[in-house]
mmCIF file of C-alpha atoms in Angstrom:
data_model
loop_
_atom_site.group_PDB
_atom_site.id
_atom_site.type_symbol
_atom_site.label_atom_id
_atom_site.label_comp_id
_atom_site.label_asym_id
_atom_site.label_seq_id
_atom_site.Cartn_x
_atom_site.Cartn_y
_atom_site.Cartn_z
ATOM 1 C CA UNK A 6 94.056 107.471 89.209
ATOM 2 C CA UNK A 7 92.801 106.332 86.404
ATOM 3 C CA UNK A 8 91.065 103.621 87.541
ATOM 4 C CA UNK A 9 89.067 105.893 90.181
ATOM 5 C CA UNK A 10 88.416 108.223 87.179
ATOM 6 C CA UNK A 11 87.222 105.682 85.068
ATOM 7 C CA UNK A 12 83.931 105.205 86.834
ATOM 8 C CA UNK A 13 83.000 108.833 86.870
ATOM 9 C CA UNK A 14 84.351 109.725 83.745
ATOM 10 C CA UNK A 15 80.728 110.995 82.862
ATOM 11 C CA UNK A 16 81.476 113.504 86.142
ATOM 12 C CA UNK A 17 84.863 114.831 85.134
ATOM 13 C CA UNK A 18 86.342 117.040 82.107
ATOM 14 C CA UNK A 19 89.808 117.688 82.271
ATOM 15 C CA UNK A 20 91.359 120.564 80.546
ATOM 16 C CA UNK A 21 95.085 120.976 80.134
ATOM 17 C CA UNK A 22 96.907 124.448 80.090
ATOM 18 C CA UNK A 23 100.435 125.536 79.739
ATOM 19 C CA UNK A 24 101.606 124.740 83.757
ATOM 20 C CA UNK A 25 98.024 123.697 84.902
ATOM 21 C CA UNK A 26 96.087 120.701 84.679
ATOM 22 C CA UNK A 27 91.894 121.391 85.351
ATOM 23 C CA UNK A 28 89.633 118.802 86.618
ATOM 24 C CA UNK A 29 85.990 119.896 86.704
ATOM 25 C CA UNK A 30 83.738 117.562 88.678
ATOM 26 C CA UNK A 31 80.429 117.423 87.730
ATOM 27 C CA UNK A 32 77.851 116.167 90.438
ATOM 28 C CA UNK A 33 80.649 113.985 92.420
ATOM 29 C CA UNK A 34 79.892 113.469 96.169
ATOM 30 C CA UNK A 35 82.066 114.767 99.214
ATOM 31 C CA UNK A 36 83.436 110.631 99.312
ATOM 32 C CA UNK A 37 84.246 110.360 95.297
ATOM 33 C CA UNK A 38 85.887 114.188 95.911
ATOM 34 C CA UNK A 39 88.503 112.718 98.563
ATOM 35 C CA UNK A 40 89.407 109.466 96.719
ATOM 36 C CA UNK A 41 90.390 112.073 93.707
ATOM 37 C CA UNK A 42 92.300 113.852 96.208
ATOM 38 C CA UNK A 43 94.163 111.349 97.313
ATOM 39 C CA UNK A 44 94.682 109.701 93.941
ATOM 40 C CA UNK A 45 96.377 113.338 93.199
ATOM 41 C CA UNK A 46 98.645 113.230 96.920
ATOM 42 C CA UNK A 47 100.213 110.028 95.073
ATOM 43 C CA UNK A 48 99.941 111.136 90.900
ATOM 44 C CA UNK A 49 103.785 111.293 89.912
ATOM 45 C CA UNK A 50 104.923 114.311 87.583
ATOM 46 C CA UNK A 51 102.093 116.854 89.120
ATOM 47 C CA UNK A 52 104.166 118.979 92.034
ATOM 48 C CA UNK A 53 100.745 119.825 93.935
ATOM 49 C CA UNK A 54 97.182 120.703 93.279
ATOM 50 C CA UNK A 55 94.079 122.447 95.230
ATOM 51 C CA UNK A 56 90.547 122.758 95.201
ATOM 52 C CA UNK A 57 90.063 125.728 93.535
ATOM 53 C CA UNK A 58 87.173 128.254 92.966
ATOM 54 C CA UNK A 59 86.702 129.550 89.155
ATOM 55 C CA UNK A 60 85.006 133.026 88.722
ATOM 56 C CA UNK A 61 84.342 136.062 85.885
ATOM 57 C CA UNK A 62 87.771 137.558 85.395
ATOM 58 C CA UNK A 63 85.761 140.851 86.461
ATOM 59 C CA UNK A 64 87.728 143.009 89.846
ATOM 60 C CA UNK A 65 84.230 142.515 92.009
ATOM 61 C CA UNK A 66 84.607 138.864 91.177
ATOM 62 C CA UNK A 67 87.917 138.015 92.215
ATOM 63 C CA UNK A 68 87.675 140.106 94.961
ATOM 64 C CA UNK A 69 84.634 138.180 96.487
ATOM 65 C CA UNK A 70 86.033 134.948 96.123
ATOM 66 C CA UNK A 71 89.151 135.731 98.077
ATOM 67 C CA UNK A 72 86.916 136.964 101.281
ATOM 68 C CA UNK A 73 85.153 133.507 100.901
ATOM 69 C CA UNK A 74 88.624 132.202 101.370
ATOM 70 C CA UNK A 75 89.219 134.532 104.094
ATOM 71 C CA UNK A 76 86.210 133.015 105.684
ATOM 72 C CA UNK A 77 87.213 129.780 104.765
ATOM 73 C CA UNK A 78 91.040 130.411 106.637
ATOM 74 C CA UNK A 79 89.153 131.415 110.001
ATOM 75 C CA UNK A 80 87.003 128.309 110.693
ATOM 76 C CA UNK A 81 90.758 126.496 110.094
ATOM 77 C CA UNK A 82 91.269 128.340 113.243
ATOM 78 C CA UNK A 83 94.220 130.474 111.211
ATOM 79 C CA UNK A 84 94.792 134.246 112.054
ATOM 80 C CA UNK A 85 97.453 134.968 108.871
ATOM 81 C CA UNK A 86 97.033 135.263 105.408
ATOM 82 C CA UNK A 87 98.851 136.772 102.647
ATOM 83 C CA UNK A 88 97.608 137.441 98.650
ATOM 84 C CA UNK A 89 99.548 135.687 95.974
ATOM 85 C CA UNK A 90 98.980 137.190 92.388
ATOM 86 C CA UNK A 91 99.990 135.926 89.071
ATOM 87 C CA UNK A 92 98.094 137.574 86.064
ATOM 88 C CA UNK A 93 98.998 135.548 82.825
ATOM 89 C CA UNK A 94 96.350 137.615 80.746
ATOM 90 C CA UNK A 95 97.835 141.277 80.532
ATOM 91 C CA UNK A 96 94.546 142.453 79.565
ATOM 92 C CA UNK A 97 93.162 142.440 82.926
ATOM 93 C CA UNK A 98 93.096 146.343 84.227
ATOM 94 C CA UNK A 99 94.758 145.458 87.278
ATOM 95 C CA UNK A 100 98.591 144.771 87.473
ATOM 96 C CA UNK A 101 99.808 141.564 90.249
ATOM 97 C CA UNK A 102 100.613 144.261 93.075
ATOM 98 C CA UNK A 103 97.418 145.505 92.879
ATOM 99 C CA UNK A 104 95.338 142.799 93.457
ATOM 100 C CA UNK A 105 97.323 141.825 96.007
ATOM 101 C CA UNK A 106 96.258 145.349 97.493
ATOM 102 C CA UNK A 107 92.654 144.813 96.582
ATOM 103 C CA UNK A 108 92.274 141.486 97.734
ATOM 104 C CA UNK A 109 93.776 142.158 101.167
ATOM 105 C CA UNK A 110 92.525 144.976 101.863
ATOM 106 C CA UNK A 111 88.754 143.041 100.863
ATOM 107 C CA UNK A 112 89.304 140.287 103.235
ATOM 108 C CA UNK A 113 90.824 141.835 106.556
ATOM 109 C CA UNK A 114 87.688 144.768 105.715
ATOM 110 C CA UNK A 115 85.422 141.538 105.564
ATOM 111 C CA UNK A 116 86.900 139.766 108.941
ATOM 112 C CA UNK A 117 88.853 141.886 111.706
ATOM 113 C CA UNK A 118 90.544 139.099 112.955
ATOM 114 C CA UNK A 119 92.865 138.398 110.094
ATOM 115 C CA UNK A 120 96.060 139.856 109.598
ATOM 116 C CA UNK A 121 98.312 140.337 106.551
ATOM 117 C CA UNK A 122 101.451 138.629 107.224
ATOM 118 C CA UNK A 123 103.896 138.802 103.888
ATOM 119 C CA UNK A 124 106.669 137.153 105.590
ATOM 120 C CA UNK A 125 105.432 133.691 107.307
ATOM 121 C CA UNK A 126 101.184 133.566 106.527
ATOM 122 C CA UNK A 127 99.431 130.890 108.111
ATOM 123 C CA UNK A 128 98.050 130.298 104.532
ATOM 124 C CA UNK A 129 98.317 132.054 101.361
ATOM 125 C CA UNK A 130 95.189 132.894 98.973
ATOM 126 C CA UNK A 131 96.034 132.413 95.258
ATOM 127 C CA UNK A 132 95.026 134.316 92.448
ATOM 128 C CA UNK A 133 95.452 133.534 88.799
ATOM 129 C CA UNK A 134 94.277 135.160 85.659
ATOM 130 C CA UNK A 135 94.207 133.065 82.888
ATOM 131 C CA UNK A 136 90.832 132.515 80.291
ATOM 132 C CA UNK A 137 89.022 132.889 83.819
ATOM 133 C CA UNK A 138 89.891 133.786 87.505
ATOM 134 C CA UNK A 139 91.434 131.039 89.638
ATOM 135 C CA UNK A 140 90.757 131.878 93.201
ATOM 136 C CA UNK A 141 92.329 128.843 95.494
ATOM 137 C CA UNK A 142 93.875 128.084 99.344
ATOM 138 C CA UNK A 143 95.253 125.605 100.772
ATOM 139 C CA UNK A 144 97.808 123.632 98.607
ATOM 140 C CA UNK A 145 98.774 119.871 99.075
ATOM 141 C CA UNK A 146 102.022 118.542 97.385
ATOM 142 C CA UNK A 147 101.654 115.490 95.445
ATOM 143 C CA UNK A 148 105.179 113.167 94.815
ATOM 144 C CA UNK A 149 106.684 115.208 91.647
ATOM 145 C CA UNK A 150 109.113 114.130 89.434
ATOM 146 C CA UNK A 151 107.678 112.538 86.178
ATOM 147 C CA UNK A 152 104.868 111.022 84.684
ATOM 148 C CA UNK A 153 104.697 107.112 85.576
ATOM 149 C CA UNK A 154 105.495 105.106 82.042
ATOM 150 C CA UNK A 155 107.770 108.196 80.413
ATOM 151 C CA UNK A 156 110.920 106.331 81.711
ATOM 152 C CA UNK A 157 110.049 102.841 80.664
ATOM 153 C CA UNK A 158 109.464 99.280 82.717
ATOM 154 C CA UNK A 159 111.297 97.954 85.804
ATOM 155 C CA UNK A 160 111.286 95.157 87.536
ATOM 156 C CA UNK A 161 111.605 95.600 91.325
ATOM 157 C CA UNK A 162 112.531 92.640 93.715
ATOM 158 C CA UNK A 163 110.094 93.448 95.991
ATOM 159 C CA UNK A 164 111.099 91.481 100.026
ATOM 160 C CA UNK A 165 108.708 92.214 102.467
ATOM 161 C CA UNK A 166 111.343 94.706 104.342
ATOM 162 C CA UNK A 167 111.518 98.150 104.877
ATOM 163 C CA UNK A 168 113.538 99.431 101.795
ATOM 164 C CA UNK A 169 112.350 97.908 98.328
ATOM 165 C CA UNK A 170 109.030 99.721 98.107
ATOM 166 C CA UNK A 171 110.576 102.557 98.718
ATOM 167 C CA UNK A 172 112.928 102.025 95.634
ATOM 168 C CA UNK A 173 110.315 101.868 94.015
ATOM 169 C CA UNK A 174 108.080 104.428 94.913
ATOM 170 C CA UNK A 175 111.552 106.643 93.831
ATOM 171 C CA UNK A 176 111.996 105.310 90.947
ATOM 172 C CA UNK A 177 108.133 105.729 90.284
ATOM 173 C CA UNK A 178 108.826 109.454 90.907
ATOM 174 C CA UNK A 179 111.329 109.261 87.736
ATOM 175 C CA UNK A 180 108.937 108.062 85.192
ATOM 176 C CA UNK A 181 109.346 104.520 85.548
ATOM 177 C CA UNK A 182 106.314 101.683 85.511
ATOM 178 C CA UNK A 183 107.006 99.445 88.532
ATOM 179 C CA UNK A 184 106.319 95.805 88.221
ATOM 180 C CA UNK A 185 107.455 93.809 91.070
ATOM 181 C CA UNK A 186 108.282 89.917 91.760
ATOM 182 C CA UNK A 187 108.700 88.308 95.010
ATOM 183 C CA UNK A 188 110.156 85.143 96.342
ATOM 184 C CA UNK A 189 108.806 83.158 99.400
ATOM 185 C CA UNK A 190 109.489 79.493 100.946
ATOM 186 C CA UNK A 191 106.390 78.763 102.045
ATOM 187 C CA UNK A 192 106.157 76.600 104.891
ATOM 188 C CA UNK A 193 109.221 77.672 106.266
ATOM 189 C CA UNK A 194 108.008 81.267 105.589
ATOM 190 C CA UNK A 195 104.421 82.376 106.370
ATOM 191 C CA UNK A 196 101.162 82.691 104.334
ATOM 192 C CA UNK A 197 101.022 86.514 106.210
ATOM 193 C CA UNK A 198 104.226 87.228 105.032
ATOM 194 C CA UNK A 199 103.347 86.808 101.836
ATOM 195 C CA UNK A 200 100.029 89.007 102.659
ATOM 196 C CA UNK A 201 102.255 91.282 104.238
ATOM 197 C CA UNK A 202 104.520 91.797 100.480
ATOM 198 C CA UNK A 203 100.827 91.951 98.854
ATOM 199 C CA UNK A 204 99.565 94.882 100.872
ATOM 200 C CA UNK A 205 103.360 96.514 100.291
ATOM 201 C CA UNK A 206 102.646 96.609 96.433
ATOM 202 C CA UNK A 207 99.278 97.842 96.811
ATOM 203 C CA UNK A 208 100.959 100.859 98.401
ATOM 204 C CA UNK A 209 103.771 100.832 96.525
ATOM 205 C CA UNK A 210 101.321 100.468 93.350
ATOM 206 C CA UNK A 211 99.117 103.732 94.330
ATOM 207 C CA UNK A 212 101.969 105.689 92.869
ATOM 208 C CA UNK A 213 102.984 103.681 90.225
ATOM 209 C CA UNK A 214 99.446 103.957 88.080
ATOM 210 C CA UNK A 215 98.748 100.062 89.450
ATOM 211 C CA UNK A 216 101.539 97.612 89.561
ATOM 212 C CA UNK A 217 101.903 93.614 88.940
ATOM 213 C CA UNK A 218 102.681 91.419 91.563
ATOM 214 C CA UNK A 219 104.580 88.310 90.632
ATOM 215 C CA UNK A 220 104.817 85.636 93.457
ATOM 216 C CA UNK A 221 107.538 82.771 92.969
ATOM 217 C CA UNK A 222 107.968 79.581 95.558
ATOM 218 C CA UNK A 223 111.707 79.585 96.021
ATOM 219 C CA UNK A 224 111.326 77.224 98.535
ATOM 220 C CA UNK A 225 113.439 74.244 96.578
ATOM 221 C CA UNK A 226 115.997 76.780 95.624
ATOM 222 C CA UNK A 227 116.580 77.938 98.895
ATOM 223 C CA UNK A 228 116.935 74.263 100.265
ATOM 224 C CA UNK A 229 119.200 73.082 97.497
ATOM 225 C CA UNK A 230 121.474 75.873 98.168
ATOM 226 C CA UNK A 231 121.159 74.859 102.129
ATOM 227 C CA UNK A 232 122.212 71.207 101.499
ATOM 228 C CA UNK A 233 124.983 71.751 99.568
ATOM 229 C CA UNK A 234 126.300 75.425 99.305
ATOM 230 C CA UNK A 235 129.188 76.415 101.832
ATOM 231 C CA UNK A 236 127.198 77.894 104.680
ATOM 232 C CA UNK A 237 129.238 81.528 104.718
ATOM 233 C CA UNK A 238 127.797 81.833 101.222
ATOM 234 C CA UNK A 239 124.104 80.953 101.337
ATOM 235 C CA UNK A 240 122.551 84.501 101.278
ATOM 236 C CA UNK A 241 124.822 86.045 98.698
ATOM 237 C CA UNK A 242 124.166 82.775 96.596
ATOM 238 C CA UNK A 243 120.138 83.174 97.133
ATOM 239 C CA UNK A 244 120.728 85.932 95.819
ATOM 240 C CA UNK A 245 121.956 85.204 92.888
ATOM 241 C CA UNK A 246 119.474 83.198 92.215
ATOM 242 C CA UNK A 247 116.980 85.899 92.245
ATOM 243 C CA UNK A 248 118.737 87.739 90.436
ATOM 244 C CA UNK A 249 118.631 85.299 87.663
ATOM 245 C CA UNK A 250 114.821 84.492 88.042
ATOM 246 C CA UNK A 251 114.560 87.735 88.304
ATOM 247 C CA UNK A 252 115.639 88.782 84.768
ATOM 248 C CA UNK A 253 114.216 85.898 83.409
ATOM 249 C CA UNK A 254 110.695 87.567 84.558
ATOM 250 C CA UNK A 255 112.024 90.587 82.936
ATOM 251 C CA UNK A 256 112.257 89.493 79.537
ATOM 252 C CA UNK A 257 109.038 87.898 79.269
ATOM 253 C CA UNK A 258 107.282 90.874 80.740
ATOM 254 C CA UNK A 259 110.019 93.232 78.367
ATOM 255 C CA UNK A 260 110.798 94.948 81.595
ATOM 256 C CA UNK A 261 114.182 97.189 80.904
ATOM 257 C CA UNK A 262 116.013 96.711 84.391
ATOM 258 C CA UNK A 263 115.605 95.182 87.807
ATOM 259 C CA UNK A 264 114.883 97.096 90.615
ATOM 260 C CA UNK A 265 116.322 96.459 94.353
ATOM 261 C CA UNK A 266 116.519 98.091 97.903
ATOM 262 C CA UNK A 267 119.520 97.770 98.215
ATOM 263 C CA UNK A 268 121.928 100.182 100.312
ATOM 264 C CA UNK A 269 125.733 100.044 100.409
ATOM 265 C CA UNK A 270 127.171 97.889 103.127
ATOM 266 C CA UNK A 271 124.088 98.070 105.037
ATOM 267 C CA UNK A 272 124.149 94.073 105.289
ATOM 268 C CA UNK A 273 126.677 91.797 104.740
ATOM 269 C CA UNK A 274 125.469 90.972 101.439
ATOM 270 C CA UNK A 275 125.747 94.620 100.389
ATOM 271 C CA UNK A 276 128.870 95.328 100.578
ATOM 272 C CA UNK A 277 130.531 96.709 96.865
ATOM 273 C CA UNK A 278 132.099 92.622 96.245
ATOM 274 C CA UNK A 279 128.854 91.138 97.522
ATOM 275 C CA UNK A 280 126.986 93.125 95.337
ATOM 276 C CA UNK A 281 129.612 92.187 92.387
ATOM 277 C CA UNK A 282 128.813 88.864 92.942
ATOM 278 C CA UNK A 283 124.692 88.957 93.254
ATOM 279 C CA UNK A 284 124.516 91.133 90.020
ATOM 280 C CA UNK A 285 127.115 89.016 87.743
ATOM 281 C CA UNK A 286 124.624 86.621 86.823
ATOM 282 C CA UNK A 287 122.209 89.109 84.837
ATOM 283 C CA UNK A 288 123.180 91.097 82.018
ATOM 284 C CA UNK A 289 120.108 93.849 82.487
ATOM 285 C CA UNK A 290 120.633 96.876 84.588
ATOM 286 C CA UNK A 291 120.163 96.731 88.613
ATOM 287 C CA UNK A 292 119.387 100.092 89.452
ATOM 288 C CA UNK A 293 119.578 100.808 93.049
ATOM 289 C CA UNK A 294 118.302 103.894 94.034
ATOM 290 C CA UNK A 295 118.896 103.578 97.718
ATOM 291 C CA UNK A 296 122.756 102.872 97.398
ATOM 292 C CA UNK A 297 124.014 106.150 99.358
ATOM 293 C CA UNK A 298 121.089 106.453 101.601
ATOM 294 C CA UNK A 299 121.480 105.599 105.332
ATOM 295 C CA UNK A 300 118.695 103.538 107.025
ATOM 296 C CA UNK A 301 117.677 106.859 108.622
ATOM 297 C CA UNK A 302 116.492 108.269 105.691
ATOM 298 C CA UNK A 303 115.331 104.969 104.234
ATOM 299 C CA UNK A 304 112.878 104.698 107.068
ATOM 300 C CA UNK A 305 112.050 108.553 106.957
ATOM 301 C CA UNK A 306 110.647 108.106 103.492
ATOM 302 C CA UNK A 307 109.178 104.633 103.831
ATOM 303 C CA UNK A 308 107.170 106.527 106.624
ATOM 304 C CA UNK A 309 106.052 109.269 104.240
ATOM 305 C CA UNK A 310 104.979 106.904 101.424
ATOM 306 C CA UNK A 311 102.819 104.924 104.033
ATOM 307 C CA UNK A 312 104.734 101.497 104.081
ATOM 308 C CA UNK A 313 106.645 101.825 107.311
ATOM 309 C CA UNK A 314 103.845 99.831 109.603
ATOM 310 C CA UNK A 315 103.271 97.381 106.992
ATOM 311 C CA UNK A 316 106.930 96.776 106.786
ATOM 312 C CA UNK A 317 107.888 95.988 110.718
ATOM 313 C CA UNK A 318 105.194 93.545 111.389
ATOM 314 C CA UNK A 319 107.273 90.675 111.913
ATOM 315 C CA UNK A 320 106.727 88.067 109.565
ATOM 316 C CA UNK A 321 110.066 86.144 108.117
ATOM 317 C CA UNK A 322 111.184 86.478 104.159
ATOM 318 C CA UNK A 323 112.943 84.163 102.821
ATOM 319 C CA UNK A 324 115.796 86.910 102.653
ATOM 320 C CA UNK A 325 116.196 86.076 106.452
ATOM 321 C CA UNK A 326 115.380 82.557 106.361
ATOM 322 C CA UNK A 327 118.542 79.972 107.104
ATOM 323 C CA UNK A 328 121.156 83.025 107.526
ATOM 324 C CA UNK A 329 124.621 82.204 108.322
ATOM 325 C CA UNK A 330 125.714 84.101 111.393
ATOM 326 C CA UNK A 331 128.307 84.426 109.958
ATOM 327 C CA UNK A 332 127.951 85.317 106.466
ATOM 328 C CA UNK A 333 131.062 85.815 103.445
ATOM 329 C CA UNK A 334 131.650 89.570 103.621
ATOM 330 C CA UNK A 335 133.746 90.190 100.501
ATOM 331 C CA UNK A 336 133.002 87.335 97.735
ATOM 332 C CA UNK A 337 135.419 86.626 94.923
ATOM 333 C CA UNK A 338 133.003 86.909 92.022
ATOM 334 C CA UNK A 339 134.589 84.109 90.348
ATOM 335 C CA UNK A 340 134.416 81.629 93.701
ATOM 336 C CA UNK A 341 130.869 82.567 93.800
ATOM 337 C CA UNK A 342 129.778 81.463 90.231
ATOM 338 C CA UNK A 343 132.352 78.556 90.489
ATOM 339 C CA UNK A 344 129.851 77.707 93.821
ATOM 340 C CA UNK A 345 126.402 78.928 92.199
ATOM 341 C CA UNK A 346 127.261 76.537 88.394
ATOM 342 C CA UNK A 347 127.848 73.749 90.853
ATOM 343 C CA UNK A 348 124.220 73.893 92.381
ATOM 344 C CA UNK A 349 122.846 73.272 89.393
ATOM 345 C CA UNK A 350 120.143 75.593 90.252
ATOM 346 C CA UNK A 351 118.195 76.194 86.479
ATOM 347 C CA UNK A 352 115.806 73.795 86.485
ATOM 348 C CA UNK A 353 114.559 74.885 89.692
ATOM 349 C CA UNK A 354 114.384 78.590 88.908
ATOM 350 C CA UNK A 355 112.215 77.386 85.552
ATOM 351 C CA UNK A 356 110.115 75.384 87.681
ATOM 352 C CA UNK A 357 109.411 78.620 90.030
ATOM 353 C CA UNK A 358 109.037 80.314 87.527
ATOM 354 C CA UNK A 359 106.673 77.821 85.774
ATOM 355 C CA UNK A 360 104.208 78.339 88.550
ATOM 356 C CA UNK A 361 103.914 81.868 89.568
ATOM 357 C CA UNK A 362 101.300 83.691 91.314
ATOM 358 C CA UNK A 363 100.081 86.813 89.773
ATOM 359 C CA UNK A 364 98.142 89.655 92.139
ATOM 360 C CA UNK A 365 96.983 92.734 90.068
ATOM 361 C CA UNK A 366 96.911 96.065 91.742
ATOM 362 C CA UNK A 367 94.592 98.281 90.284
ATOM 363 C CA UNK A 368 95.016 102.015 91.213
#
């Protein structure tokens, strides 16, 4: 959001109140209006906002502007409507109930066809007295939680799959700033998969305030540990690796934890040993937000954040790439280092990390 707002800061005052945040936009087209509004569907630590009419705290006012919202509740083709009152200044002469009264009474006078309906409105007309009259309809959540960057940094291990943007869209929603790293094996993995993880943070990155993209060739790791790891252990051992390249990346960007998708025995490499084993080579914490969730609801949210489609198209990660078909279900943690020390694997992880590609997301 800020971003958007910072090239019509000249057309917007906000104004901050105890519960409320005001934007006041000052000349702004119908086009700039929507991008705000949908900058606001995705701004963390704000439950919901409207567009919202301000008028003279005066009875004739508020009573107006609630039959323009009447008006405004009929072309939406709605018949229902009920008055919701909160009056924060005392002063005003009328009490909550009664301009409820008033204000219903105004609009179903104004147009015959609406109905009072207390109990299940098609839409509800809001009133609040404060240092002026708030008169607004039509409410649209936005995510909730916290403010992005009130949490500190993570680092999220971002594949190209269905469940690690949403990680960290929930983690987002708990105050954290997402940056996000990536591993590939180009050729054997595809220049659109790598597109495909690109577009993912963009998404992922509209509710994060922007988000970092770092892109690492694993391509030399993942080969090594081919050629000479035991084949039963290839995936849990590639993921080790990340793992370790991953907080490496984290301490030189003073991220505070690493991020993943990962859910409990949903694979075979997430089952409570495998994920022993793929964590013991980092000392930061891996915070997996997605551990009890079922893919059900994993896919249910991915759909609601807008990554879903982007997720499915079927381009390879290296995650998939060279899997055993029969992969170790339940490593011994101290097999798999004995395994991982023996690839010698360092030197490779510098190099990839030597040469990373960086994509900024700008939000």
């Amino acid at each position: 959001m800020q971003s958007i707002f910072s090239k019509i800061n000249n057309k917007i005052k906000i104004k901050t109140t105890q519960g409320r945040y005001y934007l006041k936009l000052a000349d702004c087209d119908e086009t700039t209006a929507l991008k705000i509004e949908d900058a606001l569907c995705r701004l963390t630590g704000i439950s919901g906002w409207a567009r919202t009419v301000c008028c003279e705290k005066t009875i004739d006012a508020v009573i107006e502007c609630c039959a323009e919202e009447g008006n405004k509740i009929l072309k939406r083709g709605n018949k229902t409507f009920k008055i919701d009152a909160r009056r924060t200044d005392k002063s005003f002469p009328l009490s909550s109930y009664e301009i409820c009264c008033l204000a219903g009474n105004a609009v179903t006078n104004a147009f015959s066809d609406l109905k009072v309906d207390i109990h299940n409105p098609h839409d509800i007309i809001h009133v609040e007295i404060r240092e002026k009259a708030f008169i607004y309809c039509g409410t649209e959540k936005a995510p909730g939680g916290l403010p992005v960057g009130t949490a500190g940094r993570g680092l999220l291990l971002l594949s190209g799959g269905i469940d690690s943007p949403v990680a960290g869209f929930l983690l987002a929603c708990r105050g954290m700033s997402i940056d996000a790293i990536h591993f590939h094996s180009y050729p054997y993995t595809s220049l659109e998969a790598k597109e495909k993880v690109i577009r993912l943070s963009q998404i992922t990155g509209s509710y994060c305030m922007g988000i970092k993209l770092y892109i690492l060739n694993f391509t030399k790791v993942q080969m090594k540990i081919k050629e000479k790891a035991p084949y039963p252990w290839t995936t849990v051992l590639l993921r080790m690796a990340m793992m370790e390249a991953a907080e490496k990346a984290a301490f030189k960007i003073k991220s505070k934890c690493l991020i993943t998708g990962e859910s409990l025995s949903q694979v075979a490499s997430q089952t409570i040993e495998n994920l022993n084993c793929t964590q013991s080579r980092v000392k930061l914490p891996v915070l997996r937000p997605l551990i009890g969730f079922d893919k059900h609801s994993i896919i249910k949210e991915a759909v609601r954040i807008g990554t879903y489609d982007i997720s499915i198209q079927p381009y390879e990660d290296c995650c998939t790439l060279f899997s055993p078909p029969h992969p170790i279900l339940h490593g011994n943690v101290k097999e798999a280092n004995e395994i991982y020390e023996s690839l010698e694997l360092t030197e490779l992880i510098d190099e990839a990390l030597s040469n990373y590609e960086l994509v900024k997301n700008s939000f």
